[in-house]
Amino acid sequence: MKKTFGLFATAMLLLGGVAFAEQATLIDFSLLDADCVYDEKADKNTQNSRTVMDYSVSAGATYTEQQKELMKTSLVLPEWEVVLNSSAKSVIALADSKVVAAPVKDTADVPFAGKNVMGVRVVFPQWASNANARIVPPFDIPAYEPCAAADENGNRQAEDKDEDKSAYNTADNPSFEGYLFEGGYGVVKNVGTIKSIQVATMGMNFPHGLYVRLADNDGVERRYFMGYLGFDGWKELKWNNPQYISEIRNREIRVYPIYPRGMPYVKFTGFEITRDAAHIGGDFIGYFKDVKIIYDKAILVSDRDIADEDLWGIIGKKEDERQAFEMSKFGTKQVNRYLERAKQNTEEGFTTSLNEDGSSNAQSTRSSGASVSDDAK
């Protein structure tokens, strides 16, 4: 009798989860404008204050404070990367494939007119070859980063645990738990079964395929085929879960411990563009506005008689460990990139050994193999 009651209670919980299936914005690229960390040379802001991360904590003691001040990155659109498969990599492809902030005209007939969206350029091989490119964030989006504001220099303030975090829920997501990358910045909490995924994208009549890549709280990454980009104009591509069962009585009922399993989540790990060998190669251009999901809740939040987490603190300890692990991975990668950037040359040409406009100078010529510097004319 006790077992039967337990199964019945679980079925009722599942029924409630279906009845309260939610829609959430996983990531909105129009929120990722540069609004902090001003660069005097470029005369513009370079980072996004909501998602800025300081990786100098992983740099060690061999760097000056001035160097550590430069060790910041964020989800600002130009920081995103294009990762080509091995056979598609070439010097030209690696140099020209990139992500930019693409401004939408104020006169455009879309709700986000006047805002920036993600613009992507991928240089695929010209020859007949299957190829793919992943558009990925500059770092693995942390799921447990505390919610705190950043100043104009990108310095994250100390978290105020008594602060009302609802103002950070920019996308009005229903399962907002108060972490930094929720609310339209790459993470959605309390996700059970995903029913549908939607991408708002602008097609340019390319025949390439589009996938969305997501990772869950177990570290498992999956990709979802959204369709082909062979259309002109804005369109919302949808993926519907073919294994989603709406009828409760036909579902396999699984019973999980309520505590301390923690809160399941999904996070955005990137797009994937696939080019078939039979299709045109060369430049691909695409634009993306946002990614949304419809999902069943994993846990029905209820007011329990005993505050389990306050008593045992198991989930908090696990989340602190995950946060430290995510930060260490992120910091090491970014420090190595900072070092590589610091070693990169800044010279644009040679210092001339001749007199400028000297009568003994040969006439400037250019060929495919070499060129004479303008300084040596």
Short mmCIF file of C-alpha atoms in Angstrom, two decimals:
data_model
loop_
_atom_site.label_atom_id
_atom_site.label_comp_id
_atom_site.label_asym_id
_atom_site.label_seq_id
_atom_site.Cartn_x
_atom_site.Cartn_y
_atom_site.Cartn_z
CA MET A 1 0.00 0.00 0.00
CA LYS A 2 2.82 2.38 0.83
CA LYS A 3 4.55 1.70 -2.50
CA THR A 4 1.31 2.22 -4.42
CA PHE A 5 0.75 5.54 -2.70
CA GLY A 6 4.30 6.61 -3.52
CA LEU A 7 3.83 5.88 -7.21
CA PHE A 8 0.51 7.69 -7.21
CA ALA A 9 2.07 10.72 -5.59
CA THR A 10 4.88 10.68 -8.13
CA ALA A 11 2.39 10.47 -10.98
CA MET A 12 0.55 13.47 -9.58
CA LEU A 13 3.80 15.40 -9.38
CA LEU A 14 4.57 14.55 -12.99
CA LEU A 15 1.08 15.62 -13.97
CA GLY A 16 1.66 18.90 -12.22
CA GLY A 17 4.99 19.28 -14.02
CA VAL A 18 3.27 18.89 -17.40
CA ALA A 19 0.52 21.28 -16.44
CA PHE A 20 3.13 23.88 -15.57
CA ALA A 21 5.48 23.37 -18.54
CA GLU A 22 7.42 26.59 -19.05
CA GLN A 23 8.95 28.70 -21.80
CA ALA A 24 12.29 30.40 -21.19
CA THR A 25 14.85 32.38 -23.16
CA LEU A 26 18.08 30.42 -22.94
CA ILE A 27 20.21 33.17 -24.49
CA ASP A 28 19.38 36.53 -26.08
CA PHE A 29 22.24 37.91 -28.15
CA SER A 30 20.75 41.42 -28.19
CA LEU A 31 21.66 41.63 -24.47
CA LEU A 32 25.37 41.14 -25.09
CA ASP A 33 26.40 44.68 -26.05
CA ALA A 34 29.74 46.13 -24.92
CA ASP A 35 29.06 48.56 -22.06
CA CYS A 36 32.17 48.49 -19.83
CA VAL A 37 36.01 48.27 -19.84
CA TYR A 38 36.74 51.28 -22.06
CA ASP A 39 39.63 50.93 -24.54
CA GLU A 40 41.26 54.32 -25.18
CA LYS A 41 43.02 53.17 -28.36
CA ALA A 42 39.82 51.83 -29.93
CA ASP A 43 37.71 54.60 -28.31
CA LYS A 44 34.94 52.20 -27.29
CA ASN A 45 33.80 49.82 -24.58
CA THR A 46 35.02 46.27 -25.05
CA GLN A 47 33.15 44.02 -22.58
CA ASN A 48 29.61 43.22 -21.44
CA SER A 49 29.09 44.18 -17.79
CA ARG A 50 26.52 41.47 -17.00
CA THR A 51 28.78 38.62 -18.18
CA VAL A 52 32.29 40.03 -17.61
CA MET A 53 34.68 37.59 -15.93
CA ASP A 54 38.02 38.35 -14.27
CA TYR A 55 40.46 35.51 -14.88
CA SER A 56 43.44 37.18 -13.17
CA VAL A 57 42.66 35.02 -10.12
CA SER A 58 44.17 32.11 -12.07
CA ALA A 59 47.20 34.05 -13.30
CA GLY A 60 49.55 33.51 -10.37
CA ALA A 61 51.95 35.99 -8.76
CA THR A 62 54.24 36.67 -11.74
CA TYR A 63 52.03 39.37 -13.26
CA THR A 64 51.81 43.04 -12.36
CA GLU A 65 48.59 44.63 -11.18
CA GLN A 66 48.43 46.53 -14.49
CA GLN A 67 48.58 43.26 -16.42
CA LYS A 68 45.93 41.69 -14.21
CA GLU A 69 43.63 44.65 -14.86
CA LEU A 70 43.61 43.62 -18.55
CA MET A 71 42.67 40.01 -17.81
CA LYS A 72 38.94 40.29 -18.41
CA THR A 73 36.57 38.78 -20.93
CA SER A 74 32.81 38.38 -21.33
CA LEU A 75 30.10 37.09 -23.64
CA VAL A 76 30.26 40.30 -25.69
CA LEU A 77 29.69 39.16 -29.29
CA PRO A 78 33.14 39.86 -30.82
CA GLU A 79 34.66 37.56 -28.16
CA TRP A 80 32.80 34.50 -29.49
CA GLU A 81 34.80 32.05 -31.57
CA VAL A 82 34.37 30.04 -34.76
CA VAL A 83 35.85 26.54 -34.43
CA LEU A 84 36.28 24.71 -37.75
CA ASN A 85 36.68 20.97 -38.14
CA SER A 86 40.24 19.85 -38.96
CA SER A 87 39.79 19.39 -42.73
CA ALA A 88 38.20 22.84 -43.07
CA LYS A 89 41.03 24.68 -41.32
CA SER A 90 43.23 26.87 -43.48
CA VAL A 91 45.13 30.09 -42.83
CA ILE A 92 42.48 32.15 -44.65
CA ALA A 93 39.57 30.36 -42.97
CA LEU A 94 41.04 30.80 -39.49
CA ALA A 95 41.83 34.47 -40.12
CA ASP A 96 38.50 35.50 -41.66
CA SER A 97 35.95 33.37 -39.78
CA LYS A 98 34.60 35.49 -36.93
CA VAL A 99 31.63 36.72 -34.90
CA VAL A 100 30.54 40.37 -34.76
CA ALA A 101 27.76 42.49 -33.31
CA ALA A 102 25.39 43.11 -36.24
CA PRO A 103 23.14 46.19 -35.85
CA VAL A 104 19.54 45.76 -37.03
CA LYS A 105 18.17 48.82 -38.85
CA ASP A 106 15.79 51.05 -36.91
CA THR A 107 13.34 50.74 -39.80
CA ALA A 108 13.31 46.91 -39.74
CA ASP A 109 9.88 45.33 -39.15
CA VAL A 110 10.99 43.25 -36.16
CA PRO A 111 10.56 43.82 -32.38
CA PHE A 112 14.32 44.13 -31.93
CA ALA A 113 14.86 46.88 -34.52
CA GLY A 114 17.79 49.12 -33.57
CA LYS A 115 19.47 46.45 -31.45
CA ASN A 116 22.49 44.27 -32.12
CA VAL A 117 22.27 40.56 -32.95
CA MET A 118 24.96 37.94 -33.51
CA GLY A 119 26.55 38.11 -36.96
CA VAL A 120 28.65 35.14 -38.07
CA ARG A 121 31.08 34.71 -40.97
CA VAL A 122 32.47 31.26 -41.70
CA VAL A 123 34.89 30.53 -44.54
CA PHE A 124 34.25 26.97 -45.69
CA PRO A 125 36.51 25.10 -48.15
CA GLN A 126 35.87 25.80 -51.84
CA TRP A 127 36.41 22.16 -52.79
CA ALA A 128 33.87 19.34 -52.40
CA SER A 129 34.25 18.38 -48.76
CA ASN A 130 31.93 17.91 -45.81
CA ALA A 131 32.71 20.62 -43.26
CA ASN A 132 31.29 22.08 -40.08
CA ALA A 133 31.88 25.08 -37.85
CA ARG A 134 30.94 25.56 -34.21
CA ILE A 135 30.15 29.04 -32.92
CA VAL A 136 31.09 28.88 -29.25
CA PRO A 137 31.32 31.34 -26.34
CA PRO A 138 34.78 32.53 -25.24
CA PHE A 139 34.50 30.38 -22.11
CA ASP A 140 32.34 27.58 -20.77
CA ILE A 141 29.33 29.46 -19.38
CA PRO A 142 29.31 28.95 -15.57
CA ALA A 143 26.06 27.64 -14.11
CA TYR A 144 26.84 28.60 -10.50
CA GLU A 145 28.39 32.08 -10.77
CA PRO A 146 26.96 34.31 -8.00
CA CYS A 147 24.78 37.19 -9.14
CA ALA A 148 26.55 40.52 -8.56
CA ALA A 149 26.92 43.79 -10.44
CA ALA A 150 30.10 44.95 -12.20
CA ASP A 151 31.44 48.51 -12.39
CA GLU A 152 32.54 50.41 -15.51
CA ASN A 153 35.99 48.77 -15.31
CA GLY A 154 34.53 45.27 -15.25
CA ASN A 155 35.29 44.65 -11.58
CA ARG A 156 32.68 42.37 -10.07
CA GLN A 157 31.31 43.61 -6.76
CA ALA A 158 30.87 41.35 -3.74
CA GLU A 159 27.61 39.42 -3.77
CA ASP A 160 24.90 40.82 -1.52
CA LYS A 161 22.98 37.72 -0.43
CA ASP A 162 20.14 39.88 0.90
CA GLU A 163 19.71 41.67 -2.45
CA ASP A 164 16.55 41.07 -4.49
CA LYS A 165 17.90 39.22 -7.54
CA SER A 166 14.72 39.54 -9.63
CA ALA A 167 16.13 42.60 -11.42
CA TYR A 168 18.77 40.33 -12.98
CA ASN A 169 16.08 38.18 -14.62
CA THR A 170 16.21 40.20 -17.85
CA ALA A 171 14.34 37.60 -19.91
CA ASP A 172 11.65 37.01 -17.23
CA ASN A 173 12.45 33.30 -17.11
CA PRO A 174 10.14 31.38 -14.74
CA SER A 175 12.83 29.16 -13.16
CA PHE A 176 15.23 31.98 -12.23
CA GLU A 177 17.34 30.92 -9.23
CA GLY A 178 19.47 34.05 -8.85
CA TYR A 179 22.68 33.07 -10.65
CA LEU A 180 24.59 35.43 -12.94
CA PHE A 181 24.13 33.69 -16.29
CA GLU A 182 20.42 33.02 -15.90
CA GLY A 183 17.77 35.36 -17.27
CA GLY A 184 18.76 35.17 -20.94
CA TYR A 185 22.55 34.79 -20.68
CA GLY A 186 23.01 31.08 -21.34
CA VAL A 187 21.61 29.07 -18.39
CA VAL A 188 18.10 27.89 -17.46
CA LYS A 189 17.54 26.08 -14.15
CA ASN A 190 14.95 23.46 -13.11
CA VAL A 191 14.78 21.85 -16.56
CA GLY A 192 13.36 18.34 -16.81
CA THR A 193 12.37 17.11 -20.27
CA ILE A 194 12.85 19.58 -23.13
CA LYS A 195 9.77 19.66 -25.34
CA SER A 196 10.84 22.21 -27.98
CA ILE A 197 13.73 24.48 -28.96
CA GLN A 198 13.43 27.61 -31.09
CA VAL A 199 16.06 29.78 -32.79
CA ALA A 200 15.32 33.20 -34.30
CA THR A 201 17.68 33.55 -37.26
CA MET A 202 18.00 35.52 -40.50
CA GLY A 203 18.59 33.31 -43.52
CA MET A 204 20.66 34.25 -46.57
CA ASN A 205 19.64 31.36 -48.86
CA PHE A 206 22.55 29.17 -47.78
CA PRO A 207 21.77 25.42 -47.97
CA HIS A 208 23.69 24.66 -44.77
CA GLY A 209 22.24 22.93 -41.70
CA LEU A 210 21.94 24.45 -38.23
CA TYR A 211 22.30 22.68 -34.88
CA VAL A 212 21.91 24.02 -31.34
CA ARG A 213 24.28 22.54 -28.76
CA LEU A 214 23.25 22.27 -25.09
CA ALA A 215 24.87 20.74 -22.00
CA ASP A 216 23.14 19.54 -18.83
CA ASN A 217 24.12 19.38 -15.16
CA ASP A 218 25.76 15.97 -15.69
CA GLY A 219 28.15 17.47 -18.25
CA VAL A 220 26.50 15.65 -21.17
CA GLU A 221 26.47 17.76 -24.35
CA ARG A 222 23.88 17.14 -27.07
CA ARG A 223 23.15 18.77 -30.40
CA TYR A 224 19.67 19.39 -31.83
CA PHE A 225 19.01 19.76 -35.57
CA MET A 226 16.99 22.92 -36.20
CA GLY A 227 16.73 22.73 -40.00
CA TYR A 228 18.36 24.25 -43.08
CA LEU A 229 19.13 27.92 -43.66
CA GLY A 230 17.98 28.02 -47.29
CA PHE A 231 15.59 30.97 -46.93
CA ASP A 232 15.73 34.76 -47.14
CA GLY A 233 14.72 36.88 -44.15
CA TRP A 234 13.94 36.30 -40.50
CA LYS A 235 12.52 32.95 -39.44
CA GLU A 236 12.03 30.97 -36.23
CA LEU A 237 13.38 27.45 -36.64
CA LYS A 238 11.91 24.87 -34.25
CA TRP A 239 12.96 21.46 -32.98
CA ASN A 240 10.22 19.34 -31.42
CA ASN A 241 11.24 16.42 -29.24
CA PRO A 242 10.03 13.28 -31.07
CA GLN A 243 10.26 11.28 -27.82
CA TYR A 244 8.18 13.69 -25.76
CA ILE A 245 5.13 11.89 -24.31
CA SER A 246 2.25 14.19 -23.44
CA GLU A 247 0.04 11.47 -21.99
CA ILE A 248 1.09 10.85 -18.38
CA ARG A 249 -0.17 7.27 -18.23
CA ASN A 250 2.20 6.33 -21.07
CA ARG A 251 5.29 7.75 -19.39
CA GLU A 252 7.86 5.70 -17.57
CA ILE A 253 7.60 6.94 -14.00
CA ARG A 254 10.90 7.38 -12.22
CA VAL A 255 11.21 8.25 -8.54
CA TYR A 256 14.15 10.42 -7.47
CA PRO A 257 15.16 11.55 -3.98
CA ILE A 258 13.93 15.08 -3.33
CA TYR A 259 17.06 16.10 -1.44
CA PRO A 260 20.01 16.52 -2.06
CA ARG A 261 19.80 15.89 -5.84
CA GLY A 262 19.96 19.59 -6.55
CA MET A 263 18.48 21.65 -9.37
CA PRO A 264 18.93 20.28 -12.93
CA TYR A 265 19.78 22.83 -15.62
CA VAL A 266 20.73 23.25 -19.27
CA LYS A 267 23.23 25.72 -20.67
CA PHE A 268 24.04 26.95 -24.16
CA THR A 269 27.33 25.68 -25.59
CA GLY A 270 27.03 27.03 -29.12
CA PHE A 271 25.70 26.65 -32.65
CA GLU A 272 26.96 24.24 -35.27
CA ILE A 273 26.80 25.00 -39.01
CA THR A 274 27.18 22.01 -41.35
CA ARG A 275 28.12 22.28 -45.02
CA ASP A 276 27.53 19.29 -47.33
CA ALA A 277 30.20 18.45 -49.91
CA ALA A 278 27.60 18.81 -52.69
CA HIS A 279 26.77 22.40 -51.70
CA ILE A 280 28.53 25.70 -52.34
CA GLY A 281 31.63 26.46 -50.30
CA GLY A 282 33.39 29.69 -49.45
CA ASP A 283 31.86 32.41 -47.27
CA PHE A 284 28.80 31.75 -45.12
CA ILE A 285 27.00 34.65 -43.44
CA GLY A 286 24.32 34.20 -40.78
CA TYR A 287 22.54 36.20 -38.08
CA PHE A 288 21.03 34.98 -34.80
CA LYS A 289 18.76 36.78 -32.31
CA ASP A 290 18.00 34.28 -29.54
CA VAL A 291 17.43 30.68 -28.44
CA LYS A 292 14.30 29.68 -26.47
CA ILE A 293 13.15 26.41 -24.93
CA ILE A 294 9.86 24.89 -23.74
CA TYR A 295 10.39 22.34 -20.99
CA ASP A 296 8.81 20.41 -18.15
CA LYS A 297 9.91 21.39 -14.68
CA ALA A 298 12.28 18.93 -13.07
CA ILE A 299 11.15 19.78 -9.54
CA LEU A 300 7.93 21.30 -8.28
CA VAL A 301 9.10 23.88 -5.77
CA SER A 302 7.13 23.56 -2.55
CA ASP A 303 7.30 24.87 1.00
CA ARG A 304 8.57 21.93 3.05
CA ASP A 305 8.22 21.60 6.83
CA ILE A 306 12.00 21.37 7.34
CA ALA A 307 14.56 23.62 5.62
CA ASP A 308 16.75 20.78 4.36
CA GLU A 309 19.49 22.91 2.82
CA ASP A 310 19.79 25.19 5.85
CA LEU A 311 20.22 22.12 8.00
CA TRP A 312 22.62 20.03 5.90
CA GLY A 313 24.17 22.41 3.35
CA ILE A 314 24.90 19.58 0.89
CA ILE A 315 23.73 21.34 -2.28
CA GLY A 316 25.59 24.54 -1.39
CA LYS A 317 28.83 22.65 -0.89
CA LYS A 318 28.45 20.85 -4.23
CA GLU A 319 27.69 24.11 -6.01
CA ASP A 320 30.71 25.82 -4.44
CA GLU A 321 32.92 22.96 -5.66
CA ARG A 322 31.44 23.13 -9.18
CA GLN A 323 31.88 26.89 -9.26
CA ALA A 324 35.55 26.60 -8.23
CA PHE A 325 36.12 23.92 -10.87
CA GLU A 326 34.45 25.98 -13.62
CA MET A 327 36.48 29.05 -12.68
CA SER A 328 39.80 27.16 -12.68
CA LYS A 329 39.13 25.74 -16.17
CA PHE A 330 38.06 29.10 -17.51
CA GLY A 331 40.95 31.03 -15.94
CA THR A 332 43.78 28.80 -17.18
CA LYS A 333 42.55 28.96 -20.77
CA GLN A 334 42.14 32.73 -20.74
CA VAL A 335 45.55 33.36 -19.12
CA ASN A 336 47.22 31.32 -21.87
CA ARG A 337 45.42 33.41 -24.47
CA TYR A 338 46.49 36.61 -22.75
CA LEU A 339 50.12 35.46 -22.90
CA GLU A 340 49.80 34.63 -26.59
CA ARG A 341 48.22 38.02 -27.28
CA ALA A 342 51.00 39.79 -25.37
CA LYS A 343 53.63 38.04 -27.52
CA GLN A 344 51.91 38.97 -30.78
CA ASN A 345 53.77 41.52 -32.91
CA THR A 346 52.39 45.03 -33.31
CA GLU A 347 54.58 46.21 -36.19
CA GLU A 348 52.77 46.95 -39.45
CA GLY A 349 55.85 47.42 -41.62
CA PHE A 350 59.63 47.79 -41.79
CA THR A 351 61.67 50.88 -40.92
CA THR A 352 63.16 52.10 -44.20
CA SER A 353 66.92 51.99 -44.76
CA LEU A 354 66.70 54.42 -47.71
CA ASN A 355 66.12 58.13 -48.08
CA GLU A 356 62.50 58.92 -48.68
CA ASP A 357 62.00 60.09 -52.30
CA GLY A 358 65.74 59.62 -52.92
CA SER A 359 66.85 59.92 -56.55
CA SER A 360 68.64 56.56 -56.34
CA ASN A 361 65.53 54.65 -55.29
CA ALA A 362 64.07 52.23 -57.79
CA GLN A 363 60.48 52.62 -58.92
CA SER A 364 57.98 50.85 -56.67
CA THR A 365 56.79 47.55 -58.10
CA ARG A 366 54.44 44.89 -56.87
CA SER A 367 54.21 41.20 -57.66
CA SER A 368 52.53 38.12 -56.23
CA GLY A 369 55.69 37.11 -54.44
CA ALA A 370 57.00 40.41 -53.03
CA SER A 371 56.32 44.10 -52.85
CA VAL A 372 58.37 47.21 -52.31
CA SER A 373 57.41 49.19 -49.24
CA ASP A 374 55.78 52.56 -49.86
CA ASP A 375 58.48 53.98 -47.59
CA ALA A 376 61.15 52.95 -50.08
CA LYS A 377 59.72 54.68 -53.15
#
